[in-house]
Amino acid sequence: MAVSGFEGFEKRLELHFFGDIDDDDGKNMLGLRLLDFESLEQVLLAVQCTVVSAVGNPFFDAYVLSESSLFVYPTKIIIKTCGTTQLLKSIPPLIHFANNLGLTLQTCSYTRGNFIFPKSQPVPHTSFQEEVIYIEHNIPNNLCYRKASVMPSKLPAHSWHVFTATLLPPLKSPHHATFTVEVCMTELDRLIARKFFSRDSKTGDLAGRDMTELTGIDTINAGAFICDFAFDPCGYSMNGIDGDRYSTIHVTPEDGFSYASFECVGSVYDDPDDIVETLKKAVRVFMPATVSISSTRCSREVWTKMERALQPLGLKCRSFVMDEFPAAGTISYQTFTAARRK
């Protein structure tokens, strides 16, 4: 808990590994999924959070954390945490455990928005410069294609911080066929935000399910299996699983620093209209006054359609920037604000 309020903006780390995971017995095809729960607990202890709920399918395992989410695939891990967690301290133990499984780090990506309460962040998150230095000291030297950048916007409190590193030459990454979209929303509609306060002393899975249905979160991707959790006295997290794809939502509903995030992954071959419609549904759930959208490896068609899609919700595009990163390809960053706020 930050001094002034809870920090909703997440820090996000994605690590890709490679190695021989195709043994005849099939066991090693699980790759990183072979990590036992005790090892994951060690990683999360360094970060300062815990697992509150978990679910898996043939493709990956998804964990709802006390401070956001963790996704474990055979050769990649995505972990995002909010509050005053020390996310980057997960890098050394994750690399260690992966090496023990015969896996080698291939790419590292770190992203985050602007903290609402930056002075409450602990080392190594007191500044983006400090974060970059910490990452570079804790990843192998052969990840030599590196870039750190702060992507600006016309909104002073909204910029996108990105660091990527890879051992492959730029544009040679095997992950180019997937995209990731991160949506950050602030100043949520107050009536909607109140739905994320626990009632009747219910918390955990039951209250989480109520919030999912009450707010329409379950309609964003009707085909996904949702693992949800409500916190006491307020707050909400969910992971959605749909085949080899995940989506995730985290909500901090308190007045004055209300925040919600939505993240999803998909294939660059998906219909851009479907992607845009999913994002529009997510934003409609919360009706925020400010929205920022970062997309990694999305088509240009998605960027342009987002502007038109959010206009009926009273949101106007204020800025758009894009940049190229060795381990991620093209990253775009858009910001939107409500034209009028009742």
mmCIF file of C-alpha atoms in Angstrom:
data_model
loop_
_atom_site.group_PDB
_atom_site.id
_atom_site.type_symbol
_atom_site.label_atom_id
_atom_site.label_comp_id
_atom_site.label_asym_id
_atom_site.label_seq_id
_atom_site.Cartn_x
_atom_site.Cartn_y
_atom_site.Cartn_z
ATOM 1 C CA MET A 1 0.000 0.000 0.000
ATOM 2 C CA ALA A 2 1.420 3.316 -1.056
ATOM 3 C CA VAL A 3 1.363 6.282 1.338
ATOM 4 C CA SER A 4 -1.307 8.211 -0.582
ATOM 5 C CA GLY A 5 -3.228 5.255 -1.995
ATOM 6 C CA PHE A 6 -2.817 1.951 -3.783
ATOM 7 C CA GLU A 7 -0.687 1.987 -6.938
ATOM 8 C CA GLY A 8 -2.777 0.426 -9.677
ATOM 9 C CA PHE A 9 -0.354 0.843 -12.582
ATOM 10 C CA GLU A 10 1.409 -2.445 -13.205
ATOM 11 C CA LYS A 11 4.973 -3.320 -14.007
ATOM 12 C CA ARG A 12 5.114 -6.054 -16.681
ATOM 13 C CA LEU A 13 7.970 -8.454 -17.414
ATOM 14 C CA GLU A 14 8.060 -10.995 -20.254
ATOM 15 C CA LEU A 15 10.875 -13.513 -20.611
ATOM 16 C CA HIS A 16 11.311 -15.895 -23.568
ATOM 17 C CA PHE A 17 13.584 -18.913 -23.376
ATOM 18 C CA PHE A 18 14.827 -21.574 -25.789
ATOM 19 C CA GLY A 19 16.157 -25.086 -25.346
ATOM 20 C CA ASP A 20 15.493 -28.723 -26.095
ATOM 21 C CA ILE A 21 11.956 -29.370 -24.841
ATOM 22 C CA ASP A 22 10.969 -32.036 -27.378
ATOM 23 C CA ASP A 23 12.188 -35.235 -25.740
ATOM 24 C CA ASP A 24 10.529 -38.453 -26.878
ATOM 25 C CA ASP A 25 8.776 -39.030 -23.563
ATOM 26 C CA GLY A 26 6.975 -35.693 -23.913
ATOM 27 C CA LYS A 27 7.782 -34.651 -20.362
ATOM 28 C CA ASN A 28 10.187 -31.901 -21.329
ATOM 29 C CA MET A 29 7.633 -30.412 -23.710
ATOM 30 C CA LEU A 30 6.240 -28.786 -20.570
ATOM 31 C CA GLY A 31 9.390 -26.696 -20.294
ATOM 32 C CA LEU A 32 8.896 -23.942 -17.718
ATOM 33 C CA ARG A 33 5.621 -25.557 -16.644
ATOM 34 C CA LEU A 34 7.765 -28.157 -14.886
ATOM 35 C CA LEU A 35 8.675 -25.530 -12.284
ATOM 36 C CA ASP A 36 7.202 -26.733 -9.005
ATOM 37 C CA PHE A 37 5.003 -24.483 -6.908
ATOM 38 C CA GLU A 38 7.728 -24.053 -4.283
ATOM 39 C CA SER A 39 10.031 -22.556 -6.924
ATOM 40 C CA LEU A 40 7.326 -20.157 -8.081
ATOM 41 C CA GLU A 41 6.735 -19.190 -4.466
ATOM 42 C CA GLN A 42 10.434 -18.337 -4.132
ATOM 43 C CA VAL A 43 10.193 -16.069 -7.171
ATOM 44 C CA LEU A 44 7.077 -14.358 -5.843
ATOM 45 C CA LEU A 45 8.606 -13.966 -2.393
ATOM 46 C CA ALA A 46 11.367 -11.878 -3.977
ATOM 47 C CA VAL A 47 8.687 -9.810 -5.731
ATOM 48 C CA GLN A 48 6.605 -9.583 -2.522
ATOM 49 C CA CYS A 49 3.331 -11.125 -3.637
ATOM 50 C CA THR A 50 1.556 -14.482 -3.449
ATOM 51 C CA VAL A 51 -0.731 -16.751 -5.483
ATOM 52 C CA VAL A 52 -4.437 -16.452 -4.608
ATOM 53 C CA SER A 53 -5.949 -18.554 -7.419
ATOM 54 C CA ALA A 54 -4.727 -20.690 -10.312
ATOM 55 C CA VAL A 55 -5.956 -22.521 -13.394
ATOM 56 C CA GLY A 56 -4.299 -24.274 -16.330
ATOM 57 C CA ASN A 57 -5.038 -25.884 -19.680
ATOM 58 C CA PRO A 58 -2.961 -27.889 -22.199
ATOM 59 C CA PHE A 59 -1.139 -24.714 -23.304
ATOM 60 C CA PHE A 60 -0.211 -22.738 -20.183
ATOM 61 C CA ASP A 61 -0.827 -22.060 -16.493
ATOM 62 C CA ALA A 62 -2.402 -18.836 -15.218
ATOM 63 C CA TYR A 63 -2.088 -17.527 -11.679
ATOM 64 C CA VAL A 64 -4.027 -14.679 -10.080
ATOM 65 C CA LEU A 65 -1.644 -13.001 -7.656
ATOM 66 C CA SER A 66 -2.227 -10.844 -4.607
ATOM 67 C CA GLU A 67 -0.779 -8.114 -6.862
ATOM 68 C CA SER A 68 -1.920 -8.963 -10.449
ATOM 69 C CA SER A 69 -1.011 -12.033 -12.595
ATOM 70 C CA LEU A 70 1.510 -14.643 -13.703
ATOM 71 C CA PHE A 71 1.384 -16.735 -16.887
ATOM 72 C CA VAL A 72 3.685 -19.712 -17.470
ATOM 73 C CA TYR A 73 4.080 -21.246 -20.943
ATOM 74 C CA PRO A 74 6.651 -23.924 -21.884
ATOM 75 C CA THR A 75 9.160 -21.321 -23.123
ATOM 76 C CA LYS A 76 7.907 -17.972 -21.820
ATOM 77 C CA ILE A 77 6.806 -16.330 -18.596
ATOM 78 C CA ILE A 78 4.746 -13.156 -18.240
ATOM 79 C CA ILE A 79 4.474 -11.593 -14.813
ATOM 80 C CA LYS A 80 2.803 -8.279 -14.034
ATOM 81 C CA THR A 81 2.454 -6.801 -10.583
ATOM 82 C CA CYS A 82 1.054 -3.603 -9.121
ATOM 83 C CA GLY A 83 1.383 -1.773 -5.800
ATOM 84 C CA THR A 84 4.892 -1.499 -4.383
ATOM 85 C CA THR A 85 6.047 -4.910 -5.562
ATOM 86 C CA GLN A 86 9.644 -5.368 -6.688
ATOM 87 C CA LEU A 87 8.898 -7.116 -9.957
ATOM 88 C CA LEU A 88 12.377 -6.980 -11.431
ATOM 89 C CA LYS A 89 13.754 -9.008 -8.529
ATOM 90 C CA SER A 90 12.063 -12.000 -10.208
ATOM 91 C CA ILE A 91 14.621 -11.959 -13.029
ATOM 92 C CA PRO A 92 17.578 -13.700 -11.272
ATOM 93 C CA PRO A 93 15.560 -16.607 -9.803
ATOM 94 C CA LEU A 94 13.548 -17.124 -13.008
ATOM 95 C CA ILE A 95 16.723 -17.339 -15.089
ATOM 96 C CA HIS A 96 18.240 -19.704 -12.505
ATOM 97 C CA PHE A 97 15.261 -22.071 -12.446
ATOM 98 C CA ALA A 98 14.968 -22.006 -16.251
ATOM 99 C CA ASN A 99 18.666 -22.856 -16.625
ATOM 100 C CA ASN A 100 18.141 -25.850 -14.338
ATOM 101 C CA LEU A 101 15.525 -27.048 -16.844
ATOM 102 C CA GLY A 102 17.982 -26.683 -19.726
ATOM 103 C CA LEU A 103 16.450 -23.429 -20.964
ATOM 104 C CA THR A 104 18.361 -20.274 -21.927
ATOM 105 C CA LEU A 105 17.055 -16.722 -21.905
ATOM 106 C CA GLN A 106 16.473 -15.384 -25.409
ATOM 107 C CA THR A 107 14.515 -12.141 -24.971
ATOM 108 C CA CYS A 108 13.513 -9.862 -22.104
ATOM 109 C CA SER A 109 10.822 -7.176 -22.293
ATOM 110 C CA TYR A 110 9.759 -4.773 -19.549
ATOM 111 C CA THR A 111 6.935 -2.230 -19.823
ATOM 112 C CA ARG A 112 5.005 0.081 -17.544
ATOM 113 C CA GLY A 113 3.062 3.323 -17.500
ATOM 114 C CA ASN A 114 3.561 6.304 -15.209
ATOM 115 C CA PHE A 115 3.138 5.520 -11.533
ATOM 116 C CA ILE A 116 0.434 7.499 -9.736
ATOM 117 C CA PHE A 117 2.591 7.473 -6.578
ATOM 118 C CA PRO A 118 6.182 7.281 -7.883
ATOM 119 C CA LYS A 119 7.768 8.330 -4.586
ATOM 120 C CA SER A 120 6.288 5.251 -2.907
ATOM 121 C CA GLN A 121 8.103 2.818 -5.209
ATOM 122 C CA PRO A 122 10.979 0.813 -3.689
ATOM 123 C CA VAL A 123 14.352 -0.033 -5.218
ATOM 124 C CA PRO A 124 14.825 -0.930 -8.066
ATOM 125 C CA HIS A 125 11.677 0.905 -9.214
ATOM 126 C CA THR A 126 12.388 4.448 -8.035
ATOM 127 C CA SER A 127 13.067 5.566 -11.628
ATOM 128 C CA PHE A 128 13.076 4.087 -15.117
ATOM 129 C CA GLN A 129 16.834 4.661 -15.317
ATOM 130 C CA GLU A 130 17.322 2.592 -12.169
ATOM 131 C CA GLU A 131 15.054 -0.150 -13.549
ATOM 132 C CA VAL A 132 17.035 -0.350 -16.784
ATOM 133 C CA ILE A 133 20.350 -0.527 -14.913
ATOM 134 C CA TYR A 134 18.996 -3.316 -12.707
ATOM 135 C CA ILE A 135 17.749 -5.353 -15.682
ATOM 136 C CA GLU A 136 20.999 -4.945 -17.588
ATOM 137 C CA HIS A 137 22.993 -6.143 -14.584
ATOM 138 C CA ASN A 138 20.815 -9.253 -14.228
ATOM 139 C CA ILE A 139 20.436 -10.549 -17.779
ATOM 140 C CA PRO A 140 23.141 -12.391 -19.746
ATOM 141 C CA ASN A 141 25.609 -10.280 -21.713
ATOM 142 C CA ASN A 142 24.764 -12.113 -24.944
ATOM 143 C CA LEU A 143 21.381 -10.344 -25.012
ATOM 144 C CA CYS A 144 23.255 -7.611 -26.821
ATOM 145 C CA TYR A 145 20.476 -6.040 -28.886
ATOM 146 C CA ARG A 146 19.030 -3.681 -26.288
ATOM 147 C CA LYS A 147 16.871 -0.584 -26.260
ATOM 148 C CA ALA A 148 15.275 1.548 -23.538
ATOM 149 C CA SER A 149 12.810 4.286 -24.369
ATOM 150 C CA VAL A 150 10.119 6.427 -22.796
ATOM 151 C CA MET A 151 7.320 6.857 -25.323
ATOM 152 C CA PRO A 152 5.694 10.249 -24.662
ATOM 153 C CA SER A 153 2.152 11.543 -24.996
ATOM 154 C CA LYS A 154 0.441 14.921 -24.840
ATOM 155 C CA LEU A 155 -0.828 13.978 -21.375
ATOM 156 C CA PRO A 156 1.940 14.806 -18.847
ATOM 157 C CA ALA A 157 0.974 11.981 -16.499
ATOM 158 C CA HIS A 158 0.925 9.342 -19.237
ATOM 159 C CA SER A 159 3.995 7.961 -20.974
ATOM 160 C CA TRP A 160 5.026 4.396 -21.786
ATOM 161 C CA HIS A 161 8.321 2.979 -20.513
ATOM 162 C CA VAL A 162 9.826 0.162 -22.577
ATOM 163 C CA PHE A 163 13.012 -1.880 -22.294
ATOM 164 C CA THR A 164 13.785 -4.846 -24.547
ATOM 165 C CA ALA A 165 16.813 -7.062 -25.000
ATOM 166 C CA THR A 166 17.447 -10.054 -27.232
ATOM 167 C CA LEU A 167 20.350 -12.217 -28.345
ATOM 168 C CA LEU A 168 18.944 -12.326 -31.889
ATOM 169 C CA PRO A 169 19.492 -9.634 -34.519
ATOM 170 C CA PRO A 170 16.570 -7.187 -34.816
ATOM 171 C CA LEU A 171 13.497 -8.509 -36.634
ATOM 172 C CA LYS A 172 14.689 -12.124 -36.337
ATOM 173 C CA SER A 173 12.605 -12.982 -33.267
ATOM 174 C CA PRO A 174 10.411 -16.111 -33.597
ATOM 175 C CA HIS A 175 7.652 -14.403 -31.606
ATOM 176 C CA HIS A 176 6.659 -12.047 -34.423
ATOM 177 C CA ALA A 177 3.360 -13.839 -35.108
ATOM 178 C CA THR A 178 1.783 -12.842 -31.787
ATOM 179 C CA PHE A 179 0.629 -9.461 -30.554
ATOM 180 C CA THR A 180 0.073 -8.027 -27.091
ATOM 181 C CA VAL A 181 -2.207 -5.132 -26.156
ATOM 182 C CA GLU A 182 -2.009 -3.375 -22.785
ATOM 183 C CA VAL A 183 -4.817 -0.970 -21.856
ATOM 184 C CA CYS A 184 -4.522 1.349 -18.837
ATOM 185 C CA MET A 185 -7.621 3.219 -17.646
ATOM 186 C CA THR A 186 -7.890 5.904 -14.961
ATOM 187 C CA GLU A 187 -10.728 7.922 -13.424
ATOM 188 C CA LEU A 188 -13.259 5.125 -13.781
ATOM 189 C CA ASP A 189 -16.964 5.892 -13.793
ATOM 190 C CA ARG A 190 -17.846 6.129 -10.091
ATOM 191 C CA LEU A 191 -20.991 4.005 -10.267
ATOM 192 C CA ILE A 192 -19.044 1.267 -12.041
ATOM 193 C CA ALA A 193 -16.099 1.527 -9.640
ATOM 194 C CA ARG A 194 -18.430 0.933 -6.661
ATOM 195 C CA LYS A 195 -19.234 -2.518 -8.045
ATOM 196 C CA PHE A 196 -15.679 -3.576 -7.197
ATOM 197 C CA PHE A 197 -16.140 -3.105 -3.449
ATOM 198 C CA SER A 198 -16.796 -6.333 -1.556
ATOM 199 C CA ARG A 199 -20.245 -6.698 0.015
ATOM 200 C CA ASP A 200 -21.754 -8.999 2.644
ATOM 201 C CA SER A 201 -18.265 -9.945 3.850
ATOM 202 C CA LYS A 202 -17.763 -11.966 0.688
ATOM 203 C CA THR A 203 -14.297 -12.004 -0.828
ATOM 204 C CA GLY A 204 -12.291 -14.414 -2.917
ATOM 205 C CA ASP A 205 -13.711 -16.572 -5.682
ATOM 206 C CA LEU A 206 -17.431 -16.110 -4.923
ATOM 207 C CA ALA A 207 -17.316 -12.325 -4.765
ATOM 208 C CA GLY A 208 -15.049 -12.299 -7.814
ATOM 209 C CA ARG A 209 -17.618 -14.252 -9.798
ATOM 210 C CA ASP A 210 -20.323 -11.788 -8.744
ATOM 211 C CA MET A 211 -18.232 -8.834 -9.908
ATOM 212 C CA THR A 212 -17.440 -10.525 -13.215
ATOM 213 C CA GLU A 213 -21.129 -10.991 -14.001
ATOM 214 C CA LEU A 214 -22.391 -7.729 -12.491
ATOM 215 C CA THR A 215 -20.031 -5.571 -14.559
ATOM 216 C CA GLY A 216 -20.217 -7.486 -17.834
ATOM 217 C CA ILE A 217 -16.582 -8.540 -17.792
ATOM 218 C CA ASP A 218 -17.745 -12.019 -18.784
ATOM 219 C CA THR A 219 -19.014 -10.631 -22.116
ATOM 220 C CA ILE A 220 -15.644 -9.242 -23.280
ATOM 221 C CA ASN A 221 -14.628 -12.693 -24.515
ATOM 222 C CA ALA A 222 -17.573 -15.015 -24.018
ATOM 223 C CA GLY A 223 -15.496 -18.044 -25.037
ATOM 224 C CA ALA A 224 -12.871 -17.633 -22.320
ATOM 225 C CA PHE A 225 -12.742 -19.553 -19.055
ATOM 226 C CA ILE A 226 -12.452 -16.934 -16.307
ATOM 227 C CA CYS A 227 -10.560 -17.317 -13.053
ATOM 228 C CA ASP A 228 -11.550 -14.320 -10.918
ATOM 229 C CA PHE A 229 -10.896 -13.024 -7.426
ATOM 230 C CA ALA A 230 -12.236 -10.147 -5.280
ATOM 231 C CA PHE A 231 -10.116 -8.515 -2.581
ATOM 232 C CA ASP A 232 -11.066 -7.140 0.830
ATOM 233 C CA PRO A 233 -12.261 -4.423 1.131
ATOM 234 C CA CYS A 234 -12.090 -3.687 -2.588
ATOM 235 C CA GLY A 235 -10.282 -4.572 -5.795
ATOM 236 C CA TYR A 236 -10.600 -7.261 -8.414
ATOM 237 C CA SER A 237 -8.430 -9.455 -10.634
ATOM 238 C CA MET A 238 -9.210 -11.973 -13.336
ATOM 239 C CA ASN A 239 -7.386 -14.159 -15.834
ATOM 240 C CA GLY A 240 -9.225 -15.364 -18.918
ATOM 241 C CA ILE A 241 -8.045 -18.507 -20.718
ATOM 242 C CA ASP A 242 -9.019 -19.217 -24.333
ATOM 243 C CA GLY A 243 -6.889 -21.916 -25.944
ATOM 244 C CA ASP A 244 -3.287 -20.696 -25.994
ATOM 245 C CA ARG A 245 -4.355 -17.095 -25.353
ATOM 246 C CA TYR A 246 -4.868 -15.201 -22.148
ATOM 247 C CA SER A 247 -6.564 -11.983 -21.136
ATOM 248 C CA THR A 248 -6.345 -10.309 -17.760
ATOM 249 C CA ILE A 249 -8.059 -7.480 -15.871
ATOM 250 C CA HIS A 250 -7.069 -5.743 -12.636
ATOM 251 C CA VAL A 251 -9.088 -3.063 -10.864
ATOM 252 C CA THR A 252 -8.262 -0.548 -8.131
ATOM 253 C CA PRO A 253 -11.615 1.225 -7.610
ATOM 254 C CA GLU A 254 -10.892 3.792 -4.871
ATOM 255 C CA ASP A 255 -11.968 7.381 -5.529
ATOM 256 C CA GLY A 256 -9.137 9.727 -6.438
ATOM 257 C CA PHE A 257 -6.847 7.035 -7.873
ATOM 258 C CA SER A 258 -9.223 4.581 -9.543
ATOM 259 C CA TYR A 259 -7.541 2.404 -12.137
ATOM 260 C CA ALA A 260 -8.279 -0.616 -14.311
ATOM 261 C CA SER A 261 -6.119 -2.511 -16.772
ATOM 262 C CA PHE A 262 -6.947 -4.923 -19.556
ATOM 263 C CA GLU A 263 -4.394 -7.009 -21.405
ATOM 264 C CA CYS A 264 -4.810 -9.587 -24.131
ATOM 265 C CA VAL A 265 -2.718 -11.513 -26.641
ATOM 266 C CA GLY A 266 -3.515 -12.880 -30.065
ATOM 267 C CA SER A 267 -2.238 -13.629 -33.554
ATOM 268 C CA VAL A 268 -1.260 -10.983 -36.071
ATOM 269 C CA TYR A 269 -3.459 -12.938 -38.491
ATOM 270 C CA ASP A 270 -6.599 -12.196 -36.452
ATOM 271 C CA ASP A 271 -9.287 -9.973 -37.943
ATOM 272 C CA PRO A 272 -8.465 -6.390 -36.851
ATOM 273 C CA ASP A 273 -12.173 -5.714 -36.356
ATOM 274 C CA ASP A 274 -12.371 -8.505 -33.762
ATOM 275 C CA ILE A 275 -9.380 -7.127 -31.865
ATOM 276 C CA VAL A 276 -10.808 -3.610 -31.836
ATOM 277 C CA GLU A 277 -14.233 -4.838 -30.735
ATOM 278 C CA THR A 278 -12.693 -6.730 -27.812
ATOM 279 C CA LEU A 279 -10.815 -3.628 -26.675
ATOM 280 C CA LYS A 280 -13.923 -1.484 -27.046
ATOM 281 C CA LYS A 281 -15.903 -3.916 -24.859
ATOM 282 C CA ALA A 282 -13.204 -3.756 -22.190
ATOM 283 C CA VAL A 283 -13.182 0.046 -22.140
ATOM 284 C CA ARG A 284 -16.987 0.183 -22.096
ATOM 285 C CA VAL A 285 -17.041 -1.895 -18.898
ATOM 286 C CA PHE A 286 -15.211 0.855 -16.986
ATOM 287 C CA MET A 287 -16.083 4.110 -18.847
ATOM 288 C CA PRO A 288 -12.803 5.800 -17.817
ATOM 289 C CA ALA A 289 -11.909 9.454 -18.326
ATOM 290 C CA THR A 290 -8.414 8.561 -19.554
ATOM 291 C CA VAL A 291 -7.226 5.567 -21.560
ATOM 292 C CA SER A 292 -3.794 4.607 -22.840
ATOM 293 C CA ILE A 293 -3.266 1.686 -25.208
ATOM 294 C CA SER A 294 0.073 0.092 -25.967
ATOM 295 C CA SER A 295 0.141 -2.496 -28.735
ATOM 296 C CA THR A 296 3.097 -4.700 -29.605
ATOM 297 C CA ARG A 297 3.257 -6.106 -33.152
ATOM 298 C CA CYS A 298 -0.338 -5.072 -33.936
ATOM 299 C CA SER A 299 -1.213 -4.071 -37.478
ATOM 300 C CA ARG A 300 -1.512 -0.424 -38.459
ATOM 301 C CA GLU A 301 -5.180 -1.133 -39.186
ATOM 302 C CA VAL A 302 -5.788 -1.821 -35.495
ATOM 303 C CA TRP A 303 -4.233 1.506 -34.431
ATOM 304 C CA THR A 304 -6.362 3.547 -36.816
ATOM 305 C CA LYS A 305 -9.590 1.699 -36.044
ATOM 306 C CA MET A 306 -9.167 2.162 -32.302
ATOM 307 C CA GLU A 307 -9.573 5.907 -32.651
ATOM 308 C CA ARG A 308 -12.918 5.519 -34.425
ATOM 309 C CA ALA A 309 -14.088 2.722 -32.117
ATOM 310 C CA LEU A 310 -13.685 4.736 -28.913
ATOM 311 C CA GLN A 311 -15.340 7.904 -30.210
ATOM 312 C CA PRO A 312 -18.890 6.617 -29.441
ATOM 313 C CA LEU A 313 -17.735 6.153 -25.830
ATOM 314 C CA GLY A 314 -16.911 9.863 -25.651
ATOM 315 C CA LEU A 315 -13.156 9.312 -25.870
ATOM 316 C CA LYS A 316 -10.950 11.351 -28.169
ATOM 317 C CA CYS A 317 -7.447 10.379 -29.294
ATOM 318 C CA ARG A 318 -4.965 12.930 -27.929
ATOM 319 C CA SER A 319 -1.660 11.471 -29.046
ATOM 320 C CA PHE A 320 -0.088 8.614 -30.966
ATOM 321 C CA VAL A 321 3.543 7.507 -31.169
ATOM 322 C CA MET A 322 5.304 4.389 -32.392
ATOM 323 C CA ASP A 323 8.817 3.001 -32.156
ATOM 324 C CA GLU A 324 10.833 -0.079 -33.120
ATOM 325 C CA PHE A 325 12.391 -2.381 -30.527
ATOM 326 C CA PRO A 326 14.824 -5.246 -31.263
ATOM 327 C CA ALA A 327 12.992 -7.874 -29.216
ATOM 328 C CA ALA A 328 9.444 -6.698 -29.825
ATOM 329 C CA GLY A 329 9.167 -5.137 -33.254
ATOM 330 C CA THR A 330 6.807 -2.197 -33.563
ATOM 331 C CA ILE A 331 5.231 -0.813 -30.400
ATOM 332 C CA SER A 332 2.551 1.858 -30.653
ATOM 333 C CA TYR A 333 1.198 4.024 -27.850
ATOM 334 C CA GLN A 334 -2.110 5.909 -27.984
ATOM 335 C CA THR A 335 -3.777 8.090 -25.353
ATOM 336 C CA PHE A 336 -7.442 9.050 -25.152
ATOM 337 C CA THR A 337 -9.415 11.369 -22.870
ATOM 338 C CA ALA A 338 -13.119 11.920 -22.363
ATOM 339 C CA ALA A 339 -14.374 14.902 -24.318
ATOM 340 C CA ARG A 340 -16.847 15.657 -21.547
ATOM 341 C CA ARG A 341 -17.128 14.215 -18.070
ATOM 342 C CA LYS A 342 -20.437 14.302 -16.185
#
